[in-house]
CSV table of C-alpha atoms and ligand atoms in Angstrom, one decimal:
chain,number,residue,atom,x,y,z
A,1,UNK,CA,14.7,54.3,-24.2
A,2,UNK,CA,11.2,55.8,-23.8
A,3,UNK,CA,8.1,54.1,-25.0
A,4,UNK,CA,7.1,55.0,-28.5
A,5,UNK,CA,10.7,55.5,-29.7
A,6,UNK,CA,11.5,54.0,-33.1
A,7,UNK,CA,14.2,51.3,-32.9
A,8,UNK,CA,14.6,49.1,-36.0
A,9,UNK,CA,17.1,47.3,-38.1
A,10,UNK,CA,16.9,48.8,-41.6
A,11,UNK,CA,17.2,46.5,-44.6
A,12,UNK,CA,19.3,47.8,-47.6
A,13,UNK,CA,16.2,48.3,-49.8
A,14,UNK,CA,14.6,50.5,-47.1
A,15,UNK,CA,17.6,52.8,-47.2
A,16,UNK,CA,17.7,53.2,-51.0
A,17,UNK,CA,16.1,51.4,-53.9
A,18,UNK,CA,14.9,51.8,-57.5
A,19,UNK,CA,11.2,51.3,-58.3
A,20,UNK,CA,10.9,50.5,-62.0
A,21,UNK,CA,7.1,51.2,-62.0
A,22,UNK,CA,7.1,55.0,-61.8
A,23,UNK,CA,10.1,54.9,-62.2
A,24,UNK,CA,11.6,56.5,-59.1
A,25,UNK,CA,14.6,56.3,-56.7
A,26,UNK,CA,13.1,55.8,-53.2
A,27,UNK,CA,15.2,57.1,-50.3
A,28,UNK,CA,14.8,56.9,-46.6
A,29,UNK,CA,14.8,60.5,-45.5
A,30,UNK,CA,17.8,60.5,-43.1
A,31,UNK,CA,17.0,64.1,-42.1
A,32,UNK,CA,13.9,63.0,-40.3
A,33,UNK,CA,15.5,60.2,-38.2
A,34,UNK,CA,15.2,59.1,-35.4
A,35,UNK,CA,11.8,60.7,-35.0
A,36,UNK,CA,10.2,59.4,-38.2
A,37,UNK,CA,10.8,56.8,-40.8
A,38,UNK,CA,9.7,58.6,-44.0
A,39,UNK,CA,10.6,57.8,-47.6
A,40,UNK,CA,11.1,60.3,-50.4
A,41,UNK,CA,10.5,59.5,-54.1
A,42,UNK,CA,12.9,61.0,-56.6
A,43,UNK,CA,11.4,60.8,-60.1
A,44,UNK,CA,13.9,63.0,-61.9
A,45,UNK,CA,17.7,63.4,-61.8
A,46,UNK,CA,17.5,67.0,-60.5
A,47,UNK,CA,15.2,65.7,-57.7
A,48,UNK,CA,17.7,63.0,-56.8
A,49,UNK,CA,20.7,65.4,-57.0
A,50,UNK,CA,18.8,67.7,-54.6
A,51,UNK,CA,18.2,64.8,-52.2
A,52,UNK,CA,21.9,64.0,-52.2
A,53,UNK,CA,22.8,67.7,-51.7
A,54,UNK,CA,20.3,68.3,-48.9
A,55,UNK,CA,21.3,65.0,-47.2
A,56,UNK,CA,18.1,63.1,-47.5
A,57,UNK,CA,20.6,60.4,-48.3
A,58,UNK,CA,24.2,60.8,-47.0
A,59,UNK,CA,27.3,58.9,-46.2
A,60,UNK,CA,29.9,58.2,-48.9
A,61,UNK,CA,28.9,54.6,-50.1
A,62,UNK,CA,25.1,55.4,-49.8
A,63,UNK,CA,25.6,58.5,-52.0
A,64,UNK,CA,27.3,56.2,-54.5
A,65,UNK,CA,24.4,53.7,-54.3
A,66,UNK,CA,21.8,56.4,-54.8
A,67,UNK,CA,23.7,57.8,-57.8
A,68,UNK,CA,23.9,54.3,-59.3
A,69,UNK,CA,20.1,54.0,-59.0
A,70,UNK,CA,19.9,57.5,-60.5
A,71,UNK,CA,21.7,56.4,-63.6
A,72,UNK,CA,19.4,53.5,-64.0
A,73,UNK,CA,16.5,55.9,-63.5
A,74,UNK,CA,17.9,58.2,-66.2
A,75,UNK,CA,18.1,55.3,-68.6
A,76,UNK,CA,14.6,54.1,-67.9
A,77,UNK,CA,13.4,57.7,-68.4
A,78,UNK,CA,15.3,58.0,-71.7
A,79,UNK,CA,17.3,61.0,-70.3
A,80,UNK,CA,20.5,62.2,-71.8
A,81,UNK,CA,22.9,60.0,-69.7
A,82,UNK,CA,25.9,62.3,-69.9
A,83,UNK,CA,23.8,65.2,-68.6
A,84,UNK,CA,22.4,63.0,-65.8
A,85,UNK,CA,25.9,62.0,-64.8
A,86,UNK,CA,27.0,65.7,-64.8
A,87,UNK,CA,24.0,66.7,-62.6
A,88,UNK,CA,24.6,63.9,-60.1
A,89,UNK,CA,28.4,64.5,-60.1
A,90,UNK,CA,27.9,68.1,-59.0
A,91,UNK,CA,25.6,67.3,-56.1
A,92,UNK,CA,28.4,66.8,-53.4
A,93,UNK,CA,32.1,67.0,-54.0
A,94,UNK,CA,34.0,65.1,-51.2
A,95,UNK,CA,32.9,61.5,-51.2
A,96,UNK,CA,34.7,59.8,-54.1
A,97,UNK,CA,32.1,57.0,-54.0
A,98,UNK,CA,29.8,59.3,-56.1
A,99,UNK,CA,32.1,59.6,-59.2
A,100,UNK,CA,33.2,56.0,-58.6
A,101,UNK,CA,29.6,54.8,-58.8
A,102,UNK,CA,28.8,57.0,-61.8
A,103,UNK,CA,31.8,55.4,-63.6
A,104,UNK,CA,30.7,51.9,-62.7
A,105,UNK,CA,27.3,52.6,-64.3
A,106,UNK,CA,28.6,54.1,-67.5
A,107,UNK,CA,28.7,50.9,-69.6
A,108,UNK,CA,25.6,49.3,-68.2
A,109,UNK,CA,23.1,51.8,-66.7
A,110,UNK,CA,20.5,49.1,-65.8
A,111,UNK,CA,18.5,48.5,-62.7
A,112,UNK,CA,20.3,45.1,-62.4
A,113,UNK,CA,23.7,46.8,-62.4
A,114,UNK,CA,22.7,49.3,-59.8
A,115,UNK,CA,21.3,46.6,-57.5
A,116,UNK,CA,24.4,44.6,-57.9
A,117,UNK,CA,26.5,47.6,-57.0
A,118,UNK,CA,24.3,48.1,-53.9
A,119,UNK,CA,24.6,44.4,-52.9
A,120,UNK,CA,28.4,44.6,-53.4
A,121,UNK,CA,28.7,47.6,-51.1
A,122,UNK,CA,26.9,45.8,-48.3
A,123,UNK,CA,29.0,42.7,-48.9
A,124,UNK,CA,32.2,44.8,-48.6
A,125,UNK,CA,30.9,46.2,-45.3
A,126,UNK,CA,30.5,42.7,-43.8
A,127,UNK,CA,34.0,41.7,-45.0
A,128,UNK,CA,35.7,44.8,-43.7
A,129,UNK,CA,33.9,44.6,-40.4
A,130,UNK,CA,35.2,41.1,-39.9
A,131,UNK,CA,38.8,42.3,-40.5
A,132,UNK,CA,38.3,45.3,-38.3
A,133,UNK,CA,36.9,43.2,-35.4
A,134,UNK,CA,40.4,41.7,-35.1
A,135,UNK,CA,41.6,45.1,-33.8
A,136,UNK,CA,39.4,44.9,-30.8
A,137,UNK,CA,40.5,43.3,-27.5
A,138,UNK,CA,38.0,42.0,-24.9
A,139,UNK,CA,36.2,44.9,-23.1
A,140,UNK,CA,37.0,47.5,-25.7
A,141,UNK,CA,35.5,51.0,-25.1
A,142,UNK,CA,35.3,52.6,-28.5
A,143,UNK,CA,34.5,56.1,-29.7
A,144,UNK,CA,33.1,56.9,-33.1
A,145,UNK,CA,32.3,60.1,-35.0
A,146,UNK,CA,29.5,61.0,-37.5
A,147,UNK,CA,27.5,58.0,-38.9
A,148,UNK,CA,29.3,55.3,-40.7
A,149,UNK,CA,26.5,52.8,-40.2
A,150,UNK,CA,24.1,51.0,-42.6
A,151,UNK,CA,22.4,54.3,-43.2
A,152,UNK,CA,25.7,55.7,-44.6
A,153,UNK,CA,26.6,52.6,-46.7
A,154,UNK,CA,23.3,51.3,-47.9
A,155,UNK,CA,23.4,48.5,-45.3
A,156,UNK,CA,25.4,47.0,-42.4
A,157,UNK,CA,27.9,49.9,-42.1
A,158,UNK,CA,31.6,50.4,-42.2
A,159,UNK,CA,32.8,51.8,-38.8
A,160,UNK,CA,29.5,50.8,-37.2
A,161,UNK,CA,29.8,47.5,-39.0
A,162,UNK,CA,33.1,47.0,-37.2
A,163,UNK,CA,31.4,47.8,-33.9
A,164,UNK,CA,28.7,45.4,-34.7
A,165,UNK,CA,31.2,42.6,-35.6
A,166,UNK,CA,33.2,43.3,-32.4
A,167,UNK,CA,30.0,43.2,-30.3
A,168,UNK,CA,29.0,39.9,-31.9
A,169,UNK,CA,32.4,38.5,-30.9
A,170,UNK,CA,31.9,39.7,-27.3
A,171,UNK,CA,34.8,42.2,-27.6
A,172,UNK,CA,32.9,45.5,-27.2
A,173,UNK,CA,32.0,47.0,-23.8
A,174,UNK,CA,30.4,50.2,-25.1
A,175,UNK,CA,30.6,53.1,-27.6
A,176,UNK,CA,30.9,56.8,-27.0
A,177,UNK,CA,29.2,58.5,-29.9
A,178,UNK,CA,30.2,62.1,-30.9
A,179,UNK,CA,27.0,64.0,-31.5
A,180,UNK,CA,28.7,65.4,-34.7
A,181,UNK,CA,27.9,69.1,-35.0
A,182,UNK,CA,26.2,70.7,-36.8
A,183,UNK,CA,23.8,68.1,-38.4
A,184,UNK,CA,24.1,65.5,-35.5
A,185,UNK,CA,24.7,62.4,-37.6
A,186,UNK,CA,26.1,60.8,-34.4
A,187,UNK,CA,23.4,61.8,-32.0
A,188,UNK,CA,20.5,61.1,-34.5
A,189,UNK,CA,21.8,58.2,-36.7
A,190,UNK,CA,24.6,56.3,-35.1
A,191,UNK,CA,22.8,56.2,-31.7
A,192,UNK,CA,19.7,55.0,-33.5
A,193,UNK,CA,21.6,52.2,-35.2
A,194,UNK,CA,23.5,51.2,-32.0
A,195,UNK,CA,20.3,51.1,-30.1
A,196,UNK,CA,18.7,48.8,-32.8
A,197,UNK,CA,21.8,46.6,-32.6
A,198,UNK,CA,21.6,46.4,-28.8
A,199,UNK,CA,25.1,47.9,-28.4
A,200,UNK,CA,25.6,49.9,-25.2
A,201,UNK,CA,26.4,53.5,-26.1
A,202,UNK,CA,26.3,57.1,-24.9
A,203,UNK,CA,26.2,60.2,-27.0
A,204,UNK,CA,28.7,62.9,-26.0
A,205,UNK,CA,29.2,66.5,-27.1
A,206,UNK,CA,32.0,66.6,-29.7
A,207,UNK,CA,34.0,68.7,-27.3
A,208,UNK,CA,33.9,66.1,-24.6
A,209,UNK,CA,36.1,63.6,-26.5
A,210,UNK,CA,39.3,65.1,-25.3
A,211,UNK,CA,38.5,64.8,-21.6
A,212,UNK,CA,37.1,61.3,-22.1
A,213,UNK,CA,40.4,60.3,-23.6
A,214,UNK,CA,42.3,62.0,-20.8
A,215,UNK,CA,40.3,60.1,-18.2
A,216,UNK,CA,41.2,56.8,-19.8
A,217,UNK,CA,37.7,56.1,-21.1
A,218,UNK,CA,38.6,55.4,-24.7
A,219,UNK,CA,40.6,52.4,-25.9
A,220,UNK,CA,40.2,53.1,-29.7
A,221,UNK,CA,38.5,55.4,-32.2
A,222,UNK,CA,36.9,54.0,-35.3
A,223,UNK,CA,35.5,56.1,-38.1
A,224,UNK,CA,34.5,55.8,-41.7
A,225,UNK,CA,35.9,57.9,-44.6
A,226,UNK,CA,34.7,59.9,-47.6
A,227,UNK,CA,37.8,59.7,-49.6
A,228,UNK,CA,41.2,58.0,-49.0
A,229,UNK,CA,44.0,59.5,-51.0
A,230,UNK,CA,46.8,57.3,-52.5
A,231,UNK,CA,49.1,58.1,-49.5
A,232,UNK,CA,46.4,57.3,-46.9
A,233,UNK,CA,45.4,60.8,-46.0
A,234,UNK,CA,41.7,60.5,-45.3
A,235,UNK,CA,38.8,62.9,-45.6
A,236,UNK,CA,36.0,62.3,-43.2
A,237,UNK,CA,33.3,64.3,-41.3
A,238,UNK,CA,34.6,67.6,-39.8
A,239,UNK,CA,36.0,66.8,-36.4
A,240,UNK,CA,37.8,63.6,-37.4
A,241,UNK,CA,41.1,65.4,-37.7
A,242,UNK,CA,40.8,66.8,-34.2
A,243,UNK,CA,40.1,63.3,-32.8
A,244,UNK,CA,43.2,62.0,-34.6
A,245,UNK,CA,45.4,64.7,-33.0
A,246,UNK,CA,43.9,64.0,-29.6
A,247,UNK,CA,44.3,60.3,-30.1
A,248,UNK,CA,48.0,60.7,-30.9
A,249,UNK,CA,48.4,62.8,-27.8
A,250,UNK,CA,46.8,60.2,-25.6
A,251,UNK,CA,48.4,57.2,-27.3
A,252,UNK,CA,45.0,55.8,-28.6
A,253,UNK,CA,44.8,54.2,-32.0
A,254,UNK,CA,42.4,55.7,-34.6
A,255,UNK,CA,41.2,53.2,-37.2
A,256,UNK,CA,39.5,54.1,-40.5
A,257,UNK,CA,37.1,51.5,-41.9
A,258,UNK,CA,36.0,52.0,-45.4
A,259,UNK,CA,35.4,50.1,-48.6
A,260,UNK,CA,37.8,50.2,-51.6
A,261,UNK,CA,35.1,52.3,-53.4
A,262,UNK,CA,36.2,55.1,-51.0
A,263,UNK,CA,39.9,54.7,-51.9
A,264,UNK,CA,40.9,57.2,-54.6
A,265,UNK,CA,44.4,56.3,-56.0
A,266,UNK,CA,44.1,59.2,-58.5
A,267,UNK,CA,44.2,61.7,-55.6
A,268,UNK,CA,47.8,61.7,-54.4
A,269,UNK,CA,47.3,63.2,-51.0
A,270,UNK,CA,44.9,65.0,-48.7
A,271,UNK,CA,45.6,68.5,-50.1
A,272,UNK,CA,44.1,67.4,-53.4
A,273,UNK,CA,40.8,66.3,-51.8
A,274,UNK,CA,37.9,68.7,-52.5
A,275,UNK,CA,36.3,69.8,-49.2
A,276,UNK,CA,32.6,70.7,-49.2
A,277,UNK,CA,31.7,74.0,-47.6
A,278,UNK,CA,28.0,73.8,-46.7
A,279,UNK,CA,25.4,76.5,-46.1
A,280,UNK,CA,26.5,78.5,-43.1
A,281,UNK,CA,22.9,78.6,-41.9
A,282,UNK,CA,23.4,74.9,-40.8
A,283,UNK,CA,25.6,76.5,-38.1
A,284,UNK,CA,23.8,79.7,-37.4
A,285,UNK,CA,21.7,82.1,-39.5
A,286,UNK,CA,22.1,84.9,-36.9
A,287,UNK,CA,25.8,85.6,-37.4
A,288,UNK,CA,28.3,85.1,-40.2
A,289,UNK,CA,29.5,81.5,-40.1
A,290,UNK,CA,31.7,78.9,-41.8
A,291,UNK,CA,30.6,75.4,-42.4
A,292,UNK,CA,33.4,73.1,-43.7
A,293,UNK,CA,31.7,69.6,-43.8
A,294,UNK,CA,34.9,67.5,-43.9
A,295,UNK,CA,38.5,67.6,-42.8
A,296,UNK,CA,41.6,65.6,-43.7
A,297,UNK,CA,43.4,63.4,-41.3
A,298,UNK,CA,47.0,62.9,-42.3
A,299,UNK,CA,48.0,59.3,-42.9
A,300,UNK,CA,50.6,59.5,-40.1
A,301,UNK,CA,47.8,59.8,-37.5
A,302,UNK,CA,45.9,56.7,-38.7
A,303,UNK,CA,46.9,53.5,-37.0
A,304,UNK,CA,45.3,51.3,-39.7
A,305,UNK,CA,42.9,51.6,-42.7
A,306,UNK,CA,40.6,48.6,-42.9
A,307,UNK,CA,39.0,47.7,-46.3
A,308,UNK,CA,37.3,44.6,-47.4
A,309,UNK,CA,40.7,43.4,-48.5
A,310,UNK,CA,42.2,43.5,-45.0
A,311,UNK,CA,44.0,45.7,-42.5
A,312,UNK,CA,46.4,48.1,-44.1
A,313,UNK,CA,49.1,49.6,-41.9
A,314,UNK,CA,51.3,52.7,-42.7
A,315,UNK,CA,53.1,53.6,-44.9
A,316,UNK,CA,50.0,53.4,-47.1
A,317,UNK,CA,50.2,53.1,-50.9
A,318,UNK,CA,46.9,52.6,-52.5
B,1,LIG,O1,28.0,64.7,-44.6
B,1,LIG,P1,27.8,63.2,-44.5
B,1,LIG,O2,26.8,62.8,-43.4
B,1,LIG,O3,27.5,62.6,-45.8
B,1,LIG,O4,29.2,62.7,-44.0
B,1,LIG,C1,29.4,61.3,-43.8
B,1,LIG,C2,30.7,60.9,-43.2
B,1,LIG,O5,31.5,61.8,-43.0
B,1,LIG,C3,30.9,59.5,-42.9
B,1,LIG,O6,31.7,59.3,-41.8
B,1,LIG,C4,31.5,58.9,-44.1
B,1,LIG,O7,30.8,59.1,-45.3
B,1,LIG,C5,31.7,57.4,-44.0
B,1,LIG,S1,30.2,56.6,-44.2
B,1,LIG,C6,30.5,54.9,-44.2
C-alpha cells in the first residue's frame, strides 16, 4: 500500500444515514472509492432514486437501506408516499431488497423504523458471517466476486463478512478478488475493505479465475446475492454464473452468503428474476455493446446458501 492511500473501516452511518435537519439521505459515494471519501446529500426522492440508479449507493441490502431512509425522507417532506415508493421501486430492478425495504416501511415510514431496518441488516450480516465461517477449513484460499462487503450491506458485509469472520478465527490464508468488470466493484471496493480489515488479498482479472482454479489456488468461492428465488436459483453480479460453472468443473464449492431480505419466495425460479441491463457506455461508448449487470446461477451449482438463519443445503425450498 502506498503512502497517502485511504484505508479505513466504515461505520454503518458513514455508508447511509438520514439527517432529519434538512432533511436529507446522506450516502457515501461508492463511485469515488477508493480514491476519495465523499458524501452525497439527497434531499428529494428523485435525487435518491438517481443515486441508486447511478450506483452512488449499490449492493442489494444497502439499496434497501437507502430506500428505507428514502421513505422516511418522503414522510418528513410531506410527499405523496405512494408516488415516492413508485419512484424508488423503479430505480433498479434486480435486488429484491429494494421492494422488500419499501414494503417494510409502508406502515411506519419513520426515521426510527428506517434506522431499525439498517441496524437489523448489519446484525443479520454478523450472524450469517458466523454461520459461513464454519465452512472454512484452516488455511483456506478463497475467491470472491463483486463487492458483498459493508459498503454493499450498510455495514459488516455478507460474503466479505464471511471472510472477516473466517479471518478472525484464523482460518483464512488469503482472498483472490475478481476485479468485476465493467464497474470494478472488486478492484475498487472489496480490495479497499479487505485492506482495511488486514486480510491478505490480490485482485485478479475476472478472466484469470479459471486458470487460478486449474492451478489449485482456490479452495472455495464466496459471493453475495441480489435475489434468491424460492428454488435457490440466485441472481448476483454478472460473472457469478461463470464462476459457478468453473467451480463445478474443478470440484470447488461455491457458497452464497446473503440475508433473508434477499430471499424472494414469491419468485419461483431464476427465469423469473428481472435482470438489469445497464448503459452500454459503461462497457464501451466506441462500439455497440451489451451490459447485463447480473446473471443467474442455478441452485444446482451452489454448494450452500448461508443466511442469518444458518447454512442451507440443496435442495433449497425458501
Ligand atoms: O450492481 P451492484 O454493485 O449493486 O451489484 C452488487 C452485487 O451484485 C453484490 O454481489 C450483491 O448485491 C450482494 S451485496 C451484499
